[in-house]
Amino acid sequence: MSTKHTEAANRFIANKEQETWHNETLWFVREKRDKMAMDVPEWEELRELSSKIKMHTITHLDTYAEEFTRNAEANGVIVHWAKDAKEHNEIVYSILSKHKAKKLVKSKSMLTEECHMNPYLIEKGIDVVESDLGERILQLMDEPPSHIVMPAIHLKRQEVGKLFEEKLHTEKDNSDPTYLTRAARQHLRNEFLTADVGMTGCNFAVANTGDVVVCTNEGNADMGTSLPKIHIVSMGLEKLIPNHKSLAVYSRLLARSATGQPVTSYMSHFRKPREGGEMHVIIVDNGRSDILGNDEHIQTLKCIRCGACMNTCPVYRRSGGYSYTYFIPGPIGINLGMLKNPEEYFDNVSACSLCYSCNNVCPAKIDLADQIYRWRQDLNSLGKADKMKKMMSGGMKFLFTHPALYKAGLRMAPIINHMPRFLIYNGLNDWGKGRELPKFASESFTSMWKKGKVQNKKN
């Protein structure tokens, strides 16, 4: 059965140069992560602490949400609650309307992507400007991010150079990174200066102080909140953590896991509105409270959006972010998409080799691969199981439960080694597309054992 994911992945890997470059680039980031992790002797202890803190927090969200709200409001922050994406967008627009704002400059936020906020506001006549360099590049291209941390990782600098020639009128054929960065800075500076409202996402929300913590490498969140008098924070309910001691754990894990840095260049704390201004925090549910009641998949709420699972995933690295149908790709995106709408996003569960590398690198120790495996077991009950795979599984079950037939099959298997190629590699053999079947041994292990050819050698 062909799915949207497999079709998109096939288009991506058809360009072998692109596939190789994407794979190597992401693996380089994974290697940087490993080096940073090995330089921290207590790395695994930090991961375990991170996991326990997050699990404790999400199972006591009512307590921490009330504590955060109480402290934030005491600091002069206006706190809003949004049950879904629609309410989130309406709250944002109501704030903009109240202040007669026409331009919103925002830093990167996956939650606003989840809520489809940009198109909603643009339709209302609001000029929405992405200030993260990668996000701005993609906004100029009218494309969504392909990675949650490095949104334009799939693009080469030459492509960016051509885009800037067209949109920013830069020098022809100049794709020097320093030149392009300076051009982007000059372009964005005017947007910061003329924005009516600044908007950020939220990496962590500290319950016992009411702080919102935003981690960036470009300083764009600080620029966007320093110049306009109005600051809006879009915050997922799961971003809550108890205190600054907890934050210390995540500050050591986040950047190392995401980009292989010791820490992000900017770790900004927003506690109160600037003098004469307003600070709004919109706490968004949008299905998160439903996940709390799902014992098999509750761990997805521990995610700190570092992207480490994507950087290590052999399928994501080779098929690209746009092959996934949910807006977040990779292992975490597969699980979040299925929790959102399994009928729509079921095709992504095939984008996993069950290598468990994602489990091994996740700084919050989310059981990503285990969850994907469980989703696969549910496909048949959803009526989405691949018919060919069901038939093959049924055939294998029949073979394995009939020993005489199984042994006969083992004896006959070596015949395949001498069959004409066209009989083996054809449209019916999906596994053989791009792969070679292994050679069957002339004699099976079972036969060798019975003949005494296999000996148990003790050291």
PDB file of N, CA, C and O in Angstrom, residues 393-430:
ATOM      1  N   SER A 393       2.237 -11.583   6.910  1.00  0.00           N
ATOM      2  CA  SER A 393       2.264 -11.992   8.318  1.00  0.00           C
ATOM      3  C   SER A 393       1.452 -13.263   8.524  1.00  0.00           C
ATOM      4  O   SER A 393       1.851 -14.169   9.272  1.00  0.00           O
ATOM      5  N   GLY A 394       0.304 -13.333   7.847  1.00  0.00           N
ATOM      6  CA  GLY A 394      -0.521 -14.540   7.937  1.00  0.00           C
ATOM      7  C   GLY A 394       0.206 -15.749   7.376  1.00  0.00           C
ATOM      8  O   GLY A 394       0.154 -16.850   7.949  1.00  0.00           O
ATOM      9  N   GLY A 395       0.901 -15.534   6.252  1.00  0.00           N
ATOM     10  CA  GLY A 395       1.667 -16.625   5.654  1.00  0.00           C
ATOM     11  C   GLY A 395       2.798 -17.087   6.550  1.00  0.00           C
ATOM     12  O   GLY A 395       3.042 -18.299   6.693  1.00  0.00           O
ATOM     13  N   MET A 396       3.490 -16.154   7.179  1.00  0.00           N
ATOM     14  CA  MET A 396       4.593 -16.510   8.078  1.00  0.00           C
ATOM     15  C   MET A 396       4.076 -17.230   9.322  1.00  0.00           C
ATOM     16  O   MET A 396       4.702 -18.178   9.803  1.00  0.00           O
ATOM     17  N   LYS A 397       2.933 -16.780   9.830  1.00  0.00           N
ATOM     18  CA  LYS A 397       2.338 -17.455  10.986  1.00  0.00           C
ATOM     19  C   LYS A 397       2.009 -18.908  10.643  1.00  0.00           C
ATOM     20  O   LYS A 397       2.289 -19.832  11.424  1.00  0.00           O
ATOM     21  N   PHE A 398       1.425 -19.110   9.454  1.00  0.00           N
ATOM     22  CA  PHE A 398       1.089 -20.469   9.017  1.00  0.00           C
ATOM     23  C   PHE A 398       2.344 -21.324   8.899  1.00  0.00           C
ATOM     24  O   PHE A 398       2.377 -22.481   9.336  1.00  0.00           O
ATOM     25  N   LEU A 399       3.410 -20.737   8.326  1.00  0.00           N
ATOM     26  CA  LEU A 399       4.657 -21.473   8.130  1.00  0.00           C
ATOM     27  C   LEU A 399       5.293 -21.843   9.469  1.00  0.00           C
ATOM     28  O   LEU A 399       5.723 -22.986   9.675  1.00  0.00           O
ATOM     29  N   PHE A 400       5.337 -20.884  10.400  1.00  0.00           N
ATOM     30  CA  PHE A 400       6.007 -21.133  11.680  1.00  0.00           C
ATOM     31  C   PHE A 400       5.225 -22.071  12.593  1.00  0.00           C
ATOM     32  O   PHE A 400       5.788 -22.643  13.521  1.00  0.00           O
ATOM     33  N   THR A 401       3.923 -22.210  12.359  1.00  0.00           N
ATOM     34  CA  THR A 401       3.122 -23.108  13.200  1.00  0.00           C
ATOM     35  C   THR A 401       2.962 -24.498  12.569  1.00  0.00           C
ATOM     36  O   THR A 401       2.205 -25.320  13.078  1.00  0.00           O
ATOM     37  N   HIS A 402       3.658 -24.742  11.450  1.00  0.00           N
ATOM     38  CA  HIS A 402       3.656 -26.061  10.813  1.00  0.00           C
ATOM     39  C   HIS A 402       5.110 -26.486  10.601  1.00  0.00           C
ATOM     40  O   HIS A 402       5.712 -26.195   9.551  1.00  0.00           O
ATOM     41  N   PRO A 403       5.705 -27.149  11.614  1.00  0.00           N
ATOM     42  CA  PRO A 403       7.132 -27.474  11.589  1.00  0.00           C
ATOM     43  C   PRO A 403       7.586 -28.240  10.342  1.00  0.00           C
ATOM     44  O   PRO A 403       8.658 -27.946   9.804  1.00  0.00           O
ATOM     45  N   ALA A 404       6.789 -29.176   9.897  1.00  0.00           N
ATOM     46  CA  ALA A 404       7.203 -29.972   8.723  1.00  0.00           C
ATOM     47  C   ALA A 404       7.337 -29.078   7.486  1.00  0.00           C
ATOM     48  O   ALA A 404       8.300 -29.189   6.722  1.00  0.00           O
ATOM     49  N   LEU A 405       6.378 -28.176   7.323  1.00  0.00           N
ATOM     50  CA  LEU A 405       6.415 -27.265   6.180  1.00  0.00           C
ATOM     51  C   LEU A 405       7.598 -26.290   6.307  1.00  0.00           C
ATOM     52  O   LEU A 405       8.278 -25.982   5.324  1.00  0.00           O
ATOM     53  N   TYR A 406       7.863 -25.852   7.546  1.00  0.00           N
ATOM     54  CA  TYR A 406       8.967 -24.933   7.793  1.00  0.00           C
ATOM     55  C   TYR A 406      10.298 -25.587   7.439  1.00  0.00           C
ATOM     56  O   TYR A 406      11.153 -24.977   6.776  1.00  0.00           O
ATOM     57  N   LYS A 407      10.461 -26.839   7.861  1.00  0.00           N
ATOM     58  CA  LYS A 407      11.726 -27.543   7.580  1.00  0.00           C
ATOM     59  C   LYS A 407      11.890 -27.793   6.082  1.00  0.00           C
ATOM     60  O   LYS A 407      12.990 -27.697   5.541  1.00  0.00           O
ATOM     61  N   ALA A 408      10.792 -28.093   5.419  1.00  0.00           N
ATOM     62  CA  ALA A 408      10.858 -28.293   3.964  1.00  0.00           C
ATOM     63  C   ALA A 408      11.261 -26.995   3.277  1.00  0.00           C
ATOM     64  O   ALA A 408      12.049 -26.990   2.319  1.00  0.00           O
ATOM     65  N   GLY A 409      10.725 -25.892   3.781  1.00  0.00           N
ATOM     66  CA  GLY A 409      11.076 -24.582   3.228  1.00  0.00           C
ATOM     67  C   GLY A 409      12.552 -24.271   3.400  1.00  0.00           C
ATOM     68  O   GLY A 409      13.203 -23.720   2.499  1.00  0.00           O
ATOM     69  N   LEU A 410      13.107 -24.641   4.557  1.00  0.00           N
ATOM     70  CA  LEU A 410      14.532 -24.420   4.806  1.00  0.00           C
ATOM     71  C   LEU A 410      15.398 -25.214   3.816  1.00  0.00           C
ATOM     72  O   LEU A 410      16.408 -24.712   3.328  1.00  0.00           O
ATOM     73  N   ARG A 411      14.963 -26.444   3.553  1.00  0.00           N
ATOM     74  CA  ARG A 411      15.748 -27.274   2.629  1.00  0.00           C
ATOM     75  C   ARG A 411      15.716 -26.709   1.213  1.00  0.00           C
ATOM     76  O   ARG A 411      16.696 -26.797   0.475  1.00  0.00           O
ATOM     77  N   MET A 412      14.584 -26.126   0.849  1.00  0.00           N
ATOM     78  CA  MET A 412      14.428 -25.628  -0.519  1.00  0.00           C
ATOM     79  C   MET A 412      14.935 -24.196  -0.723  1.00  0.00           C
ATOM     80  O   MET A 412      15.141 -23.757  -1.857  1.00  0.00           O
ATOM     81  N   ALA A 413      15.171 -23.485   0.377  1.00  0.00           N
ATOM     82  CA  ALA A 413      15.551 -22.071   0.281  1.00  0.00           C
ATOM     83  C   ALA A 413      16.765 -21.801  -0.609  1.00  0.00           C
ATOM     84  O   ALA A 413      16.758 -20.827  -1.377  1.00  0.00           O
ATOM     85  N   PRO A 414      17.835 -22.615  -0.557  1.00  0.00           N
ATOM     86  CA  PRO A 414      19.015 -22.324  -1.395  1.00  0.00           C
ATOM     87  C   PRO A 414      18.733 -22.286  -2.897  1.00  0.00           C
ATOM     88  O   PRO A 414      19.538 -21.737  -3.657  1.00  0.00           O
ATOM     89  N   ILE A 415      17.596 -22.834  -3.314  1.00  0.00           N
ATOM     90  CA  ILE A 415      17.252 -22.786  -4.747  1.00  0.00           C
ATOM     91  C   ILE A 415      17.162 -21.342  -5.233  1.00  0.00           C
ATOM     92  O   ILE A 415      17.493 -21.038  -6.386  1.00  0.00           O
ATOM     93  N   ILE A 416      16.733 -20.446  -4.324  1.00  0.00           N
ATOM     94  CA  ILE A 416      16.571 -19.034  -4.690  1.00  0.00           C
ATOM     95  C   ILE A 416      17.890 -18.435  -5.180  1.00  0.00           C
ATOM     96  O   ILE A 416      17.906 -17.540  -6.030  1.00  0.00           O
ATOM     97  N   ASN A 417      19.006 -18.959  -4.646  1.00  0.00           N
ATOM     98  CA  ASN A 417      20.315 -18.428  -5.050  1.00  0.00           C
ATOM     99  C   ASN A 417      20.568 -18.588  -6.552  1.00  0.00           C
ATOM    100  O   ASN A 417      21.379 -17.851  -7.124  1.00  0.00           O
ATOM    101  N   HIS A 418      19.875 -19.541  -7.180  1.00  0.00           N
ATOM    102  CA  HIS A 418      20.141 -19.854  -8.589  1.00  0.00           C
ATOM    103  C   HIS A 418      18.975 -19.468  -9.506  1.00  0.00           C
ATOM    104  O   HIS A 418      19.015 -19.763 -10.699  1.00  0.00           O
ATOM    105  N   MET A 419      17.972 -18.792  -8.945  1.00  0.00           N
ATOM    106  CA  MET A 419      16.825 -18.389  -9.766  1.00  0.00           C
ATOM    107  C   MET A 419      17.172 -17.163 -10.613  1.00  0.00           C
ATOM    108  O   MET A 419      18.013 -16.343 -10.221  1.00  0.00           O
ATOM    109  N   PRO A 420      16.546 -17.010 -11.781  1.00  0.00           N
ATOM    110  CA  PRO A 420      16.769 -15.799 -12.601  1.00  0.00           C
ATOM    111  C   PRO A 420      16.396 -14.548 -11.815  1.00  0.00           C
ATOM    112  O   PRO A 420      15.427 -14.541 -11.044  1.00  0.00           O
ATOM    113  N   ARG A 421      17.142 -13.491 -12.013  1.00  0.00           N
ATOM    114  CA  ARG A 421      16.968 -12.270 -11.241  1.00  0.00           C
ATOM    115  C   ARG A 421      15.561 -11.683 -11.371  1.00  0.00           C
ATOM    116  O   ARG A 421      14.988 -11.195 -10.397  1.00  0.00           O
ATOM    117  N   PHE A 422      15.000 -11.756 -12.572  1.00  0.00           N
ATOM    118  CA  PHE A 422      13.689 -11.129 -12.782  1.00  0.00           C
ATOM    119  C   PHE A 422      12.583 -11.804 -11.982  1.00  0.00           C
ATOM    120  O   PHE A 422      11.534 -11.207 -11.724  1.00  0.00           O
ATOM    121  N   LEU A 423      12.802 -13.057 -11.592  1.00  0.00           N
ATOM    122  CA  LEU A 423      11.800 -13.749 -10.790  1.00  0.00           C
ATOM    123  C   LEU A 423      11.851 -13.320  -9.314  1.00  0.00           C
ATOM    124  O   LEU A 423      10.885 -13.489  -8.578  1.00  0.00           O
ATOM    125  N   ILE A 424      12.997 -12.766  -8.906  1.00  0.00           N
ATOM    126  CA  ILE A 424      13.173 -12.353  -7.508  1.00  0.00           C
ATOM    127  C   ILE A 424      12.930 -10.860  -7.344  1.00  0.00           C
ATOM    128  O   ILE A 424      12.201 -10.420  -6.453  1.00  0.00           O
ATOM    129  N   TYR A 425      13.539 -10.076  -8.235  1.00  0.00           N
ATOM    130  CA  TYR A 425      13.446  -8.621  -8.118  1.00  0.00           C
ATOM    131  C   TYR A 425      12.441  -8.098  -9.132  1.00  0.00           C
ATOM    132  O   TYR A 425      12.750  -7.899 -10.301  1.00  0.00           O
ATOM    133  N   ASN A 426      11.211  -7.904  -8.629  1.00  0.00           N
ATOM    134  CA  ASN A 426      10.137  -7.419  -9.496  1.00  0.00           C
ATOM    135  C   ASN A 426       9.175  -6.572  -8.660  1.00  0.00           C
ATOM    136  O   ASN A 426       9.448  -6.278  -7.495  1.00  0.00           O
ATOM    137  N   GLY A 427       8.080  -6.202  -9.248  1.00  0.00           N
ATOM    138  CA  GLY A 427       7.133  -5.318  -8.581  1.00  0.00           C
ATOM    139  C   GLY A 427       6.526  -5.882  -7.304  1.00  0.00           C
ATOM    140  O   GLY A 427       6.019  -5.137  -6.475  1.00  0.00           O
ATOM    141  N   LEU A 428       6.577  -7.213  -7.144  1.00  0.00           N
ATOM    142  CA  LEU A 428       6.003  -7.840  -5.956  1.00  0.00           C
ATOM    143  C   LEU A 428       6.961  -7.818  -4.767  1.00  0.00           C
ATOM    144  O   LEU A 428       6.558  -8.095  -3.641  1.00  0.00           O
ATOM    145  N   ASN A 429       8.218  -7.529  -5.041  1.00  0.00           N
ATOM    146  CA  ASN A 429       9.238  -7.573  -3.987  1.00  0.00           C
ATOM    147  C   ASN A 429       9.645  -6.155  -3.592  1.00  0.00           C
ATOM    148  O   ASN A 429      10.631  -5.623  -4.066  1.00  0.00           O
ATOM    149  N   ASP A 430       8.867  -5.538  -2.709  1.00  0.00           N
ATOM    150  CA  ASP A 430       9.183  -4.185  -2.258  1.00  0.00           C
ATOM    151  C   ASP A 430      10.513  -4.146  -1.509  1.00  0.00           C
ATOM    152  O   ASP A 430      11.267  -3.172  -1.609  1.00  0.00           O
TER     153      ASP A 430
END
